PDB file of C-alpha atoms in Angstrom:
ATOM      1  CA  MET A   1     131.541 127.821  67.107  1.00 65.00           C
ATOM      2  CA  GLU A   2     128.784 125.352  66.937  1.00 68.00           C
ATOM      3  CA  ARG A   3     128.306 126.164  63.135  1.00 72.00           C
ATOM      4  CA  GLN A   4     132.093 125.877  62.370  1.00 75.00           C
ATOM      5  CA  GLU A   5     132.143 122.368  64.101  1.00 72.00           C
ATOM      6  CA  THR A   6     129.216 121.590  61.889  1.00 78.00           C
ATOM      7  CA  ALA A   7     130.704 122.633  58.795  1.00 77.00           C
ATOM      8  CA  ILE A   8     133.989 120.609  59.412  1.00 78.00           C
ATOM      9  CA  LEU A   9     131.905 117.521  60.250  1.00 77.00           C
ATOM     10  CA  ILE A  10     130.034 118.101  56.789  1.00 82.00           C
ATOM     11  CA  ALA A  11     133.263 118.748  55.144  1.00 82.00           C
ATOM     12  CA  SER A  12     134.621 115.449  56.505  1.00 84.00           C
ATOM     13  CA  ILE A  13     131.921 113.159  55.699  1.00 86.00           C
ATOM     14  CA  ILE A  14     131.956 114.562  51.879  1.00 88.00           C
ATOM     15  CA  LEU A  15     135.728 114.018  51.805  1.00 86.00           C
ATOM     16  CA  VAL A  16     135.266 110.390  53.403  1.00 85.00           C
ATOM     17  CA  VAL A  17     132.580 109.852  50.651  1.00 87.00           C
ATOM     18  CA  ILE A  18     134.605 111.203  47.969  1.00 89.00           C
ATOM     19  CA  ILE A  19     137.435 108.988  49.073  1.00 89.00           C
ATOM     20  CA  ILE A  20     135.017 105.895  49.223  1.00 89.00           C
ATOM     21  CA  LEU A  21     133.702 106.631  45.564  1.00 89.00           C
ATOM     22  CA  MET A  22     137.329 107.104  44.346  1.00 89.00           C
ATOM     23  CA  ILE A  23     138.214 103.528  45.850  1.00 89.00           C
ATOM     24  CA  ALA A  24     135.336 101.957  44.438  1.00 88.00           C
ATOM     25  CA  LEU A  25     135.898 103.495  41.183  1.00 89.00           C
ATOM     26  CA  PHE A  26     139.552 102.371  41.228  1.00 87.00           C
ATOM     27  CA  TYR A  27     138.526  98.754  41.943  1.00 87.00           C
ATOM     28  CA  ILE A  28     136.074  98.694  39.172  1.00 88.00           C
ATOM     29  CA  PHE A  29     138.573 100.261  36.835  1.00 87.00           C
ATOM     30  CA  GLN A  30     141.149  97.662  37.943  1.00 85.00           C
ATOM     31  CA  LYS A  31     138.506  94.752  37.743  1.00 84.00           C
ATOM     32  CA  ARG A  32     137.406  95.982  34.387  1.00 85.00           C
ATOM     33  CA  LYS A  33     141.079  96.185  33.115  1.00 83.00           C
ATOM     34  CA  ASN A  34     141.835  92.751  34.489  1.00 81.00           C
ATOM     35  CA  SER A  35     138.847  91.524  32.618  1.00 81.00           C
ATOM     36  CA  LEU A  36     139.832  92.947  29.354  1.00 82.00           C
ATOM     37  CA  LEU A  37     143.387  91.630  29.648  1.00 80.00           C
ATOM     38  CA  LEU A  38     141.995  88.059  30.299  1.00 79.00           C
ATOM     39  CA  GLN A  39     139.688  88.400  27.389  1.00 76.00           C
ATOM     40  CA  GLN A  40     142.633  89.588  25.104  1.00 76.00           C
ATOM     41  CA  LYS A  41     144.923  86.733  26.434  1.00 78.00           C
ATOM     42  CA  GLU A  42     141.893  84.361  25.533  1.00 76.00           C
ATOM     43  CA  ALA A  43     141.410  85.781  22.173  1.00 72.00           C
ATOM     44  CA  GLU A  44     145.179  85.563  21.273  1.00 74.00           C
ATOM     45  CA  LYS A  45     145.307  81.809  22.537  1.00 75.00           C
ATOM     46  CA  LYS A  46     142.042  81.305  20.307  1.00 77.00           C
ATOM     47  CA  PHE A  47     143.640  82.865  17.220  1.00 72.00           C
ATOM     48  CA  GLU A  48     146.933  80.868  17.831  1.00 76.00           C
ATOM     49  CA  ARG A  49     144.845  77.749  17.949  1.00 76.00           C
ATOM     50  CA  ALA A  50     142.914  78.482  14.743  1.00 75.00           C
ATOM     51  CA  ILE A  51     146.247  79.354  12.942  1.00 75.00           C
ATOM     52  CA  ALA A  52     147.637  75.801  14.229  1.00 74.00           C
ATOM     53  CA  GLU A  53     144.407  74.238  13.174  1.00 75.00           C
ATOM     54  CA  THR A  54     144.604  75.688   9.712  1.00 74.00           C
ATOM     55  CA  GLN A  55     148.237  74.975   9.254  1.00 70.00           C
ATOM     56  CA  ILE A  56     147.360  71.227  10.032  1.00 74.00           C
ATOM     57  CA  GLU A  57     144.561  71.440   7.461  1.00 75.00           C
ATOM     58  CA  ILE A  58     146.889  72.730   4.858  1.00 73.00           C
ATOM     59  CA  ARG A  59     149.339  69.885   5.459  1.00 72.00           C
ATOM     60  CA  GLU A  60     146.510  67.285   5.337  1.00 73.00           C
ATOM     61  CA  GLU A  61     145.314  68.537   2.036  1.00 74.00           C
ATOM     62  CA  THR A  62     148.913  68.634   0.898  1.00 72.00           C
ATOM     63  CA  LEU A  63     149.249  64.974   1.714  1.00 74.00           C
ATOM     64  CA  ARG A  64     146.046  63.901   0.340  1.00 72.00           C
ATOM     65  CA  ASN A  65     147.192  65.628  -3.020  1.00 70.00           C
ATOM     66  CA  ILE A  66     150.678  63.971  -2.705  1.00 73.00           C
ATOM     67  CA  SER A  67     149.054  60.399  -2.054  1.00 76.00           C
ATOM     68  CA  TRP A  68     146.683  60.912  -5.234  1.00 69.00           C
ATOM     69  CA  GLU A  69     149.627  62.054  -7.305  1.00 72.00           C
ATOM     70  CA  LEU A  70     151.822  59.409  -6.315  1.00 78.00           C
ATOM     71  CA  HIS A  71     149.051  56.422  -6.798  1.00 71.00           C
ATOM     72  CA  ASP A  72     146.936  57.700  -9.672  1.00 72.00           C
ATOM     73  CA  ASN A  73     149.187  60.093 -11.736  1.00 76.00           C
ATOM     74  CA  ILE A  74     152.970  59.111 -11.300  1.00 81.00           C
ATOM     75  CA  GLY A  75     152.165  55.502 -10.524  1.00 83.00           C
ATOM     76  CA  GLN A  76     150.184  55.176 -13.744  1.00 81.00           C
ATOM     77  CA  LEU A  77     153.043  56.738 -15.664  1.00 82.00           C
ATOM     78  CA  LEU A  78     155.598  54.599 -14.377  1.00 86.00           C
ATOM     79  CA  THR A  79     153.340  51.554 -14.890  1.00 88.00           C
ATOM     80  CA  LEU A  80     152.781  52.519 -18.568  1.00 87.00           C
ATOM     81  CA  ALA A  81     156.698  52.981 -18.790  1.00 87.00           C
ATOM     82  CA  LYS A  82     157.240  49.453 -17.696  1.00 86.00           C
ATOM     83  CA  ILE A  83     154.827  48.313 -20.312  1.00 88.00           C
ATOM     84  CA  GLN A  84     156.586  50.357 -22.931  1.00 87.00           C
ATOM     85  CA  VAL A  85     159.857  49.047 -22.055  1.00 88.00           C
ATOM     86  CA  ASP A  86     158.489  45.276 -22.665  1.00 87.00           C
ATOM     87  CA  VAL A  87     157.052  46.487 -25.952  1.00 86.00           C
ATOM     88  CA  ALA A  88     160.546  48.101 -26.724  1.00 86.00           C
ATOM     89  CA  LYS A  89     162.311  44.966 -26.242  1.00 84.00           C
ATOM     90  CA  GLU A  90     160.620  43.506 -29.132  1.00 84.00           C
ATOM     91  CA  ASP A  91     160.366  46.689 -31.233  1.00 86.00           C
ATOM     92  CA  PRO A  92     163.209  49.440 -30.397  1.00 84.00           C
ATOM     93  CA  GLU A  93     161.387  52.162 -32.373  1.00 85.00           C
ATOM     94  CA  LYS A  94     159.242  52.565 -29.426  1.00 84.00           C
ATOM     95  CA  LEU A  95     162.155  53.529 -27.042  1.00 86.00           C
ATOM     96  CA  PRO A  96     161.390  57.294 -27.714  1.00 90.00           C
ATOM     97  CA  GLU A  97     157.928  56.752 -26.192  1.00 89.00           C
ATOM     98  CA  VAL A  98     159.562  55.207 -23.159  1.00 88.00           C
ATOM     99  CA  THR A  99     161.980  58.229 -22.967  1.00 89.00           C
ATOM    100  CA  GLU A 100     158.729  60.697 -23.116  1.00 89.00           C
ATOM    101  CA  THR A 101     156.965  58.717 -20.431  1.00 88.00           C
ATOM    102  CA  ILE A 102     159.898  58.690 -18.088  1.00 90.00           C
ATOM    103  CA  THR A 103     160.541  62.415 -18.868  1.00 89.00           C
ATOM    104  CA  LYS A 104     157.078  63.280 -17.910  1.00 83.00           C
ATOM    105  CA  SER A 105     157.187  61.230 -14.733  1.00 86.00           C
ATOM    106  CA  LEU A 106     160.475  63.372 -13.814  1.00 87.00           C
ATOM    107  CA  THR A 107     158.737  66.263 -14.239  1.00 82.00           C
ATOM    108  CA  GLU A 108     155.622  65.125 -12.144  1.00 79.00           C
ATOM    109  CA  LEU A 109     158.222  64.272  -9.518  1.00 82.00           C
ATOM    110  CA  ARG A 110     159.691  67.568  -9.588  1.00 79.00           C
ATOM    111  CA  ALA A 111     156.550  69.428  -9.162  1.00 74.00           C
ATOM    112  CA  LEU A 112     155.573  67.015  -6.439  1.00 74.00           C
ATOM    113  CA  SER A 113     158.780  67.775  -4.568  1.00 74.00           C
ATOM    114  CA  LYS A 114     157.595  71.479  -3.976  1.00 68.00           C
ATOM    115  CA  LEU A 115     154.602  69.946  -2.416  1.00 62.00           C
ATOM    116  CA  ILE A 116     156.804  67.965  -0.059  1.00 65.00           C
ATOM    117  CA  ASN A 117     159.449  70.459   0.933  1.00 64.00           C
ATOM    118  CA  PRO A 118     158.142  72.631   3.581  1.00 56.00           C
ATOM    119  CA  ASP A 119     161.177  75.174   3.163  1.00 60.00           C
ATOM    120  CA  ALA A 120     160.126  75.590  -0.616  1.00 60.00           C
ATOM    121  CA  ILE A 121     156.321  76.131   0.516  1.00 58.00           C
ATOM    122  CA  LYS A 122     157.503  78.754   3.187  1.00 65.00           C
ATOM    123  CA  SER A 123     159.488  80.727   0.672  1.00 74.00           C
ATOM    124  CA  LEU A 124     156.745  81.082  -1.573  1.00 80.00           C
ATOM    125  CA  SER A 125     154.581  84.275  -1.659  1.00 84.00           C
ATOM    126  CA  LEU A 126     150.591  84.051  -1.346  1.00 88.00           C
ATOM    127  CA  THR A 127     150.377  84.526  -5.311  1.00 90.00           C
ATOM    128  CA  GLU A 128     153.228  81.968  -5.979  1.00 87.00           C
ATOM    129  CA  ALA A 129     151.454  79.386  -3.680  1.00 87.00           C
ATOM    130  CA  ILE A 130     148.171  80.188  -5.803  1.00 92.00           C
ATOM    131  CA  ALA A 131     150.093  79.814  -8.961  1.00 91.00           C
ATOM    132  CA  LEU A 132     151.356  76.289  -7.671  1.00 86.00           C
ATOM    133  CA  GLU A 133     147.813  75.176  -6.969  1.00 88.00           C
ATOM    134  CA  VAL A 134     146.596  76.525 -10.575  1.00 93.00           C
ATOM    135  CA  GLU A 135     149.563  74.716 -12.085  1.00 88.00           C
ATOM    136  CA  ARG A 136     148.854  71.428 -10.471  1.00 85.00           C
ATOM    137  CA  PHE A 137     145.120  71.635 -11.495  1.00 89.00           C
ATOM    138  CA  ASN A 138     146.158  72.303 -15.050  1.00 90.00           C
ATOM    139  CA  ARG A 139     149.028  69.546 -15.118  1.00 83.00           C
ATOM    140  CA  LEU A 140     146.584  67.099 -13.612  1.00 80.00           C
ATOM    141  CA  GLN A 141     143.761  68.104 -15.929  1.00 83.00           C
ATOM    142  CA  PHE A 142     141.395  68.568 -13.209  1.00 86.00           C
ATOM    143  CA  ILE A 143     140.127  71.833 -14.506  1.00 92.00           C
ATOM    144  CA  GLU A 144     141.401  74.712 -16.993  1.00 95.00           C
ATOM    145  CA  ALA A 145     142.667  77.255 -14.447  1.00 95.00           C
ATOM    146  CA  THR A 146     144.016  80.510 -15.108  1.00 96.00           C
ATOM    147  CA  LEU A 147     145.749  83.087 -12.753  1.00 96.00           C
ATOM    148  CA  SER A 148     146.177  86.803 -13.088  1.00 95.00           C
ATOM    149  CA  SER A 149     147.766  89.167 -10.882  1.00 92.00           C
ATOM    150  CA  ASN A 150     149.360  92.768 -10.874  1.00 89.00           C
ATOM    151  CA  THR A 151     152.988  93.232 -10.448  1.00 75.00           C
ATOM    152  CA  GLU A 152     152.776  94.965  -7.074  1.00 71.00           C
ATOM    153  CA  VAL A 153     153.240  92.309  -4.537  1.00 69.00           C
ATOM    154  CA  ARG A 154     153.162  93.396  -0.911  1.00 73.00           C
ATOM    155  CA  THR A 155     154.669  91.087   1.817  1.00 77.00           C
ATOM    156  CA  LEU A 156     151.878  89.921   3.860  1.00 83.00           C
ATOM    157  CA  ASP A 157     151.854  88.734   7.536  1.00 82.00           C
ATOM    158  CA  ASP A 158     152.884  85.055   7.325  1.00 81.00           C
ATOM    159  CA  LYS A 159     149.676  84.210   9.332  1.00 84.00           C
ATOM    160  CA  ALA A 160     147.469  86.081   7.136  1.00 88.00           C
ATOM    161  CA  GLU A 161     148.802  84.495   4.145  1.00 88.00           C
ATOM    162  CA  ILE A 162     148.150  81.047   5.895  1.00 87.00           C
ATOM    163  CA  ILE A 163     144.418  81.877   6.616  1.00 90.00           C
ATOM    164  CA  ILE A 164     143.908  83.359   2.903  1.00 92.00           C
ATOM    165  CA  PHE A 165     145.567  80.399   1.069  1.00 90.00           C
ATOM    166  CA  ARG A 166     143.321  77.932   3.136  1.00 88.00           C
ATOM    167  CA  ILE A 167     140.169  79.863   2.494  1.00 92.00           C
ATOM    168  CA  LEU A 168     141.177  79.765  -1.264  1.00 93.00           C
ATOM    169  CA  GLN A 169     142.240  75.933  -1.074  1.00 89.00           C
ATOM    170  CA  GLU A 170     138.988  75.206   0.463  1.00 88.00           C
ATOM    171  CA  PHE A 171     137.043  77.060  -2.341  1.00 93.00           C
ATOM    172  CA  PHE A 172     139.142  75.275  -4.915  1.00 92.00           C
ATOM    173  CA  SER A 173     138.476  71.957  -3.429  1.00 87.00           C
ATOM    174  CA  ASN A 174     134.608  72.492  -3.541  1.00 87.00           C
ATOM    175  CA  THR A 175     134.989  73.666  -7.206  1.00 91.00           C
ATOM    176  CA  ILE A 176     136.880  70.472  -8.322  1.00 88.00           C
ATOM    177  CA  LYS A 177     134.645  68.125  -6.244  1.00 84.00           C
ATOM    178  CA  HIS A 178     131.283  69.452  -6.589  1.00 85.00           C
ATOM    179  CA  SER A 179     130.858  72.326  -9.281  1.00 87.00           C
ATOM    180  CA  LYS A 180     131.133  70.307 -12.478  1.00 91.00           C
ATOM    181  CA  ALA A 181     133.111  73.057 -13.745  1.00 93.00           C
ATOM    182  CA  SER A 182     135.488  73.324 -16.661  1.00 94.00           C
ATOM    183  CA  LYS A 183     137.163  76.527 -15.921  1.00 95.00           C
ATOM    184  CA  LEU A 184     138.524  78.357 -12.918  1.00 96.00           C
ATOM    185  CA  MET A 185     139.694  82.029 -13.021  1.00 97.00           C
ATOM    186  CA  VAL A 186     141.754  83.433 -10.067  1.00 97.00           C
ATOM    187  CA  ASN A 187     142.497  87.197 -10.119  1.00 97.00           C
ATOM    188  CA  VAL A 188     144.888  88.548  -7.509  1.00 95.00           C
ATOM    189  CA  ARG A 189     144.938  92.288  -7.189  1.00 94.00           C
ATOM    190  CA  TYR A 190     147.333  94.338  -4.642  1.00 92.00           C
ATOM    191  CA  SER A 191     146.437  98.029  -4.146  1.00 89.00           C
ATOM    192  CA  LYS A 192     147.757 100.723  -1.878  1.00 86.00           C
ATOM    193  CA  ASP A 193     145.573  99.694   1.172  1.00 88.00           C
ATOM    194  CA  LYS A 194     144.238  96.296   0.395  1.00 91.00           C
ATOM    195  CA  LEU A 195     144.448  92.701  -1.046  1.00 94.00           C
ATOM    196  CA  ILE A 196     141.422  91.671  -3.233  1.00 95.00           C
ATOM    197  CA  ILE A 197     141.188  88.259  -4.540  1.00 96.00           C
ATOM    198  CA  GLN A 198     138.352  86.900  -6.618  1.00 96.00           C
ATOM    199  CA  ALA A 199     137.992  83.249  -7.860  1.00 96.00           C
ATOM    200  CA  LYS A 200     135.145  82.125 -10.040  1.00 96.00           C
ATOM    201  CA  ASP A 201     134.186  78.929 -11.618  1.00 95.00           C
ATOM    202  CA  ASP A 202     131.832  78.064 -14.675  1.00 94.00           C
ATOM    203  CA  GLY A 203     130.062  75.319 -12.940  1.00 92.00           C
ATOM    204  CA  VAL A 204     126.467  74.451 -12.069  1.00 91.00           C
ATOM    205  CA  GLY A 205     126.182  76.968  -9.425  1.00 88.00           C
ATOM    206  CA  PHE A 206     123.195  77.336  -6.830  1.00 85.00           C
ATOM    207  CA  ASP A 207     120.829  79.538  -5.496  1.00 81.00           C
ATOM    208  CA  ILE A 208     122.729  81.823  -2.911  1.00 75.00           C
ATOM    209  CA  ASN A 209     119.707  82.602  -1.067  1.00 74.00           C
ATOM    210  CA  ASP A 210     118.815  79.017  -0.347  1.00 70.00           C
ATOM    211  CA  LEU A 211     122.236  77.628   1.502  1.00 61.00           C
ATOM    212  CA  LYS A 212     120.213  75.457   3.836  1.00 52.00           C
ATOM    213  CA  SER A 213     119.335  73.139   0.846  1.00 52.00           C
ATOM    214  CA  ARG A 214     122.907  72.915   0.486  1.00 56.00           C
ATOM    215  CA  GLN A 215     124.454  72.036   3.822  1.00 55.00           C
ATOM    216  CA  ASN A 216     128.112  71.454   2.852  1.00 56.00           C
ATOM    217  CA  VAL A 217     128.235  75.039   0.822  1.00 58.00           C
ATOM    218  CA  GLY A 218     126.589  76.697   3.962  1.00 60.00           C
ATOM    219  CA  ILE A 219     129.012  75.269   6.112  1.00 68.00           C
ATOM    220  CA  GLY A 220     131.951  75.888   4.033  1.00 71.00           C
ATOM    221  CA  LEU A 221     131.039  79.471   3.494  1.00 73.00           C
ATOM    222  CA  CYS A 222     130.742  80.020   7.215  1.00 80.00           C
ATOM    223  CA  ASN A 223     134.090  78.449   7.863  1.00 82.00           C
ATOM    224  CA  MET A 224     135.597  80.512   5.101  1.00 85.00           C
ATOM    225  CA  GLN A 225     133.985  83.640   6.596  1.00 86.00           C
ATOM    226  CA  ASN A 226     134.875  82.868  10.118  1.00 86.00           C
ATOM    227  CA  ARG A 227     138.534  82.440   9.168  1.00 87.00           C
ATOM    228  CA  GLY A 228     138.215  85.624   7.222  1.00 89.00           C
ATOM    229  CA  LYS A 229     137.439  87.428  10.658  1.00 88.00           C
ATOM    230  CA  LEU A 230     140.536  86.310  12.201  1.00 86.00           C
ATOM    231  CA  ILE A 231     142.506  88.786  10.195  1.00 89.00           C
ATOM    232  CA  ASN A 232     139.677  90.969   9.341  1.00 88.00           C
ATOM    233  CA  ALA A 233     139.108  90.090   6.092  1.00 92.00           C
ATOM    234  CA  GLU A 234     135.767  90.207   4.385  1.00 93.00           C
ATOM    235  CA  VAL A 235     134.781  86.734   2.435  1.00 93.00           C
ATOM    236  CA  SER A 236     131.632  86.452   0.509  1.00 91.00           C
ATOM    237  CA  LEU A 237     130.315  83.874  -2.179  1.00 89.00           C
ATOM    238  CA  ASP A 238     128.355  84.781  -5.081  1.00 90.00           C
ATOM    239  CA  SER A 239     126.482  82.082  -7.244  1.00 89.00           C
ATOM    240  CA  ALA A 240     123.356  81.464  -9.433  1.00 88.00           C
ATOM    241  CA  LYS A 241     121.926  78.276 -10.792  1.00 87.00           C
ATOM    242  CA  GLY A 242     123.711  77.644 -14.261  1.00 88.00           C
ATOM    243  CA  LYS A 243     126.151  80.581 -13.924  1.00 89.00           C
ATOM    244  CA  GLY A 244     128.866  79.260 -11.807  1.00 92.00           C
ATOM    245  CA  THR A 245     130.329  80.307  -8.204  1.00 93.00           C
ATOM    246  CA  ALA A 246     132.531  83.170  -7.257  1.00 95.00           C
ATOM    247  CA  ILE A 247     134.327  83.999  -4.092  1.00 95.00           C
ATOM    248  CA  ASN A 248     135.375  87.355  -3.184  1.00 95.00           C
ATOM    249  CA  LEU A 249     137.997  88.044  -0.605  1.00 96.00           C
ATOM    250  CA  THR A 250     139.206  91.313   0.747  1.00 96.00           C
ATOM    251  CA  TYR A 251     142.010  91.938   3.189  1.00 94.00           C
ATOM    252  CA  TYR A 252     142.827  95.329   4.516  1.00 91.00           C
ATOM    253  CA  TYR A 253     146.773  95.682   5.379  1.00 86.00           C
ATOM    254  CA  LYS A 254     146.643  96.112   9.020  1.00 70.00           C
ATOM    255  CA  LYS A 255     147.725  94.610  12.487  1.00 50.00           C
ATOM    256  CA  LEU A 256     145.831  91.367  12.952  1.00 45.00           C
ATOM    257  CA  VAL A 257     142.954  91.732  15.268  1.00 44.00           C
ATOM    258  CA  THR A 258     141.050  88.782  16.268  1.00 44.00           C
ATOM    259  CA  GLU A 259     137.119  89.276  16.566  1.00 41.00           C
ATOM    260  CA  GLU A 260     137.327  89.067  20.511  1.00 40.00           C
ATOM    261  CA  GLU A 261     139.971  92.001  20.423  1.00 41.00           C
ATOM    262  CA  ASP A 262     138.041  94.019  17.937  1.00 44.00           C
ATOM    263  CA  ASN A 263     134.972  93.768  20.455  1.00 43.00           C
ATOM    264  CA  LEU A 264     136.803  95.089  23.273  1.00 39.00           C
TER     265      LEU A 264
END
């Protein structure tokens, strides 16, 4: 009888210990789950903030471009047209020159309207948006730019397009401002599982292993790579002194995952 009571007591203790362990494990599981959910929400908020900041940067870059074109391009054309009109008053044979200048001004205004109209920008695919930039570079004679792409165009997530376009826009800006390049080549290739974009200039280049001596380039590369991580895109720069600079971007078609979510 005594042995039976002892066995029941031991069994009860074991049962209580098991119940306590289950409660503890459940508590730990719930705490971990809540922590993961909180991290996920924070990651989503960070991602949305990054998207908003990128959109603002694109708008600011667009406004800078519009301001420059109005002041230094279209403004100069209209000033020239005014001078030509004054000359044509004395020499009517100069009127065709006035017509040509005004026609060119109208062409520039139409091109500029594409940048101003947000609905027009939203309706563009990524390749079309890049083509618009390349067209602008050539029209304003910033640089001799070319774009090549395959016919397969896969519809990307809007947020991915925003990030990719801003990365390229930053590279283009650095090329025009700092590279002393005369040519810019952009290649866009859509494959079954990924998008590959390569852009290369023929500028002065730099030693890729010595980014510390080129602080702006180093910071720019970090910015582009950090943006790439937001959409799981791989971004790298390749450069050598006297051999230009190239950017390589690879984006795999899949659900957007932020860096924090990927580490969960």
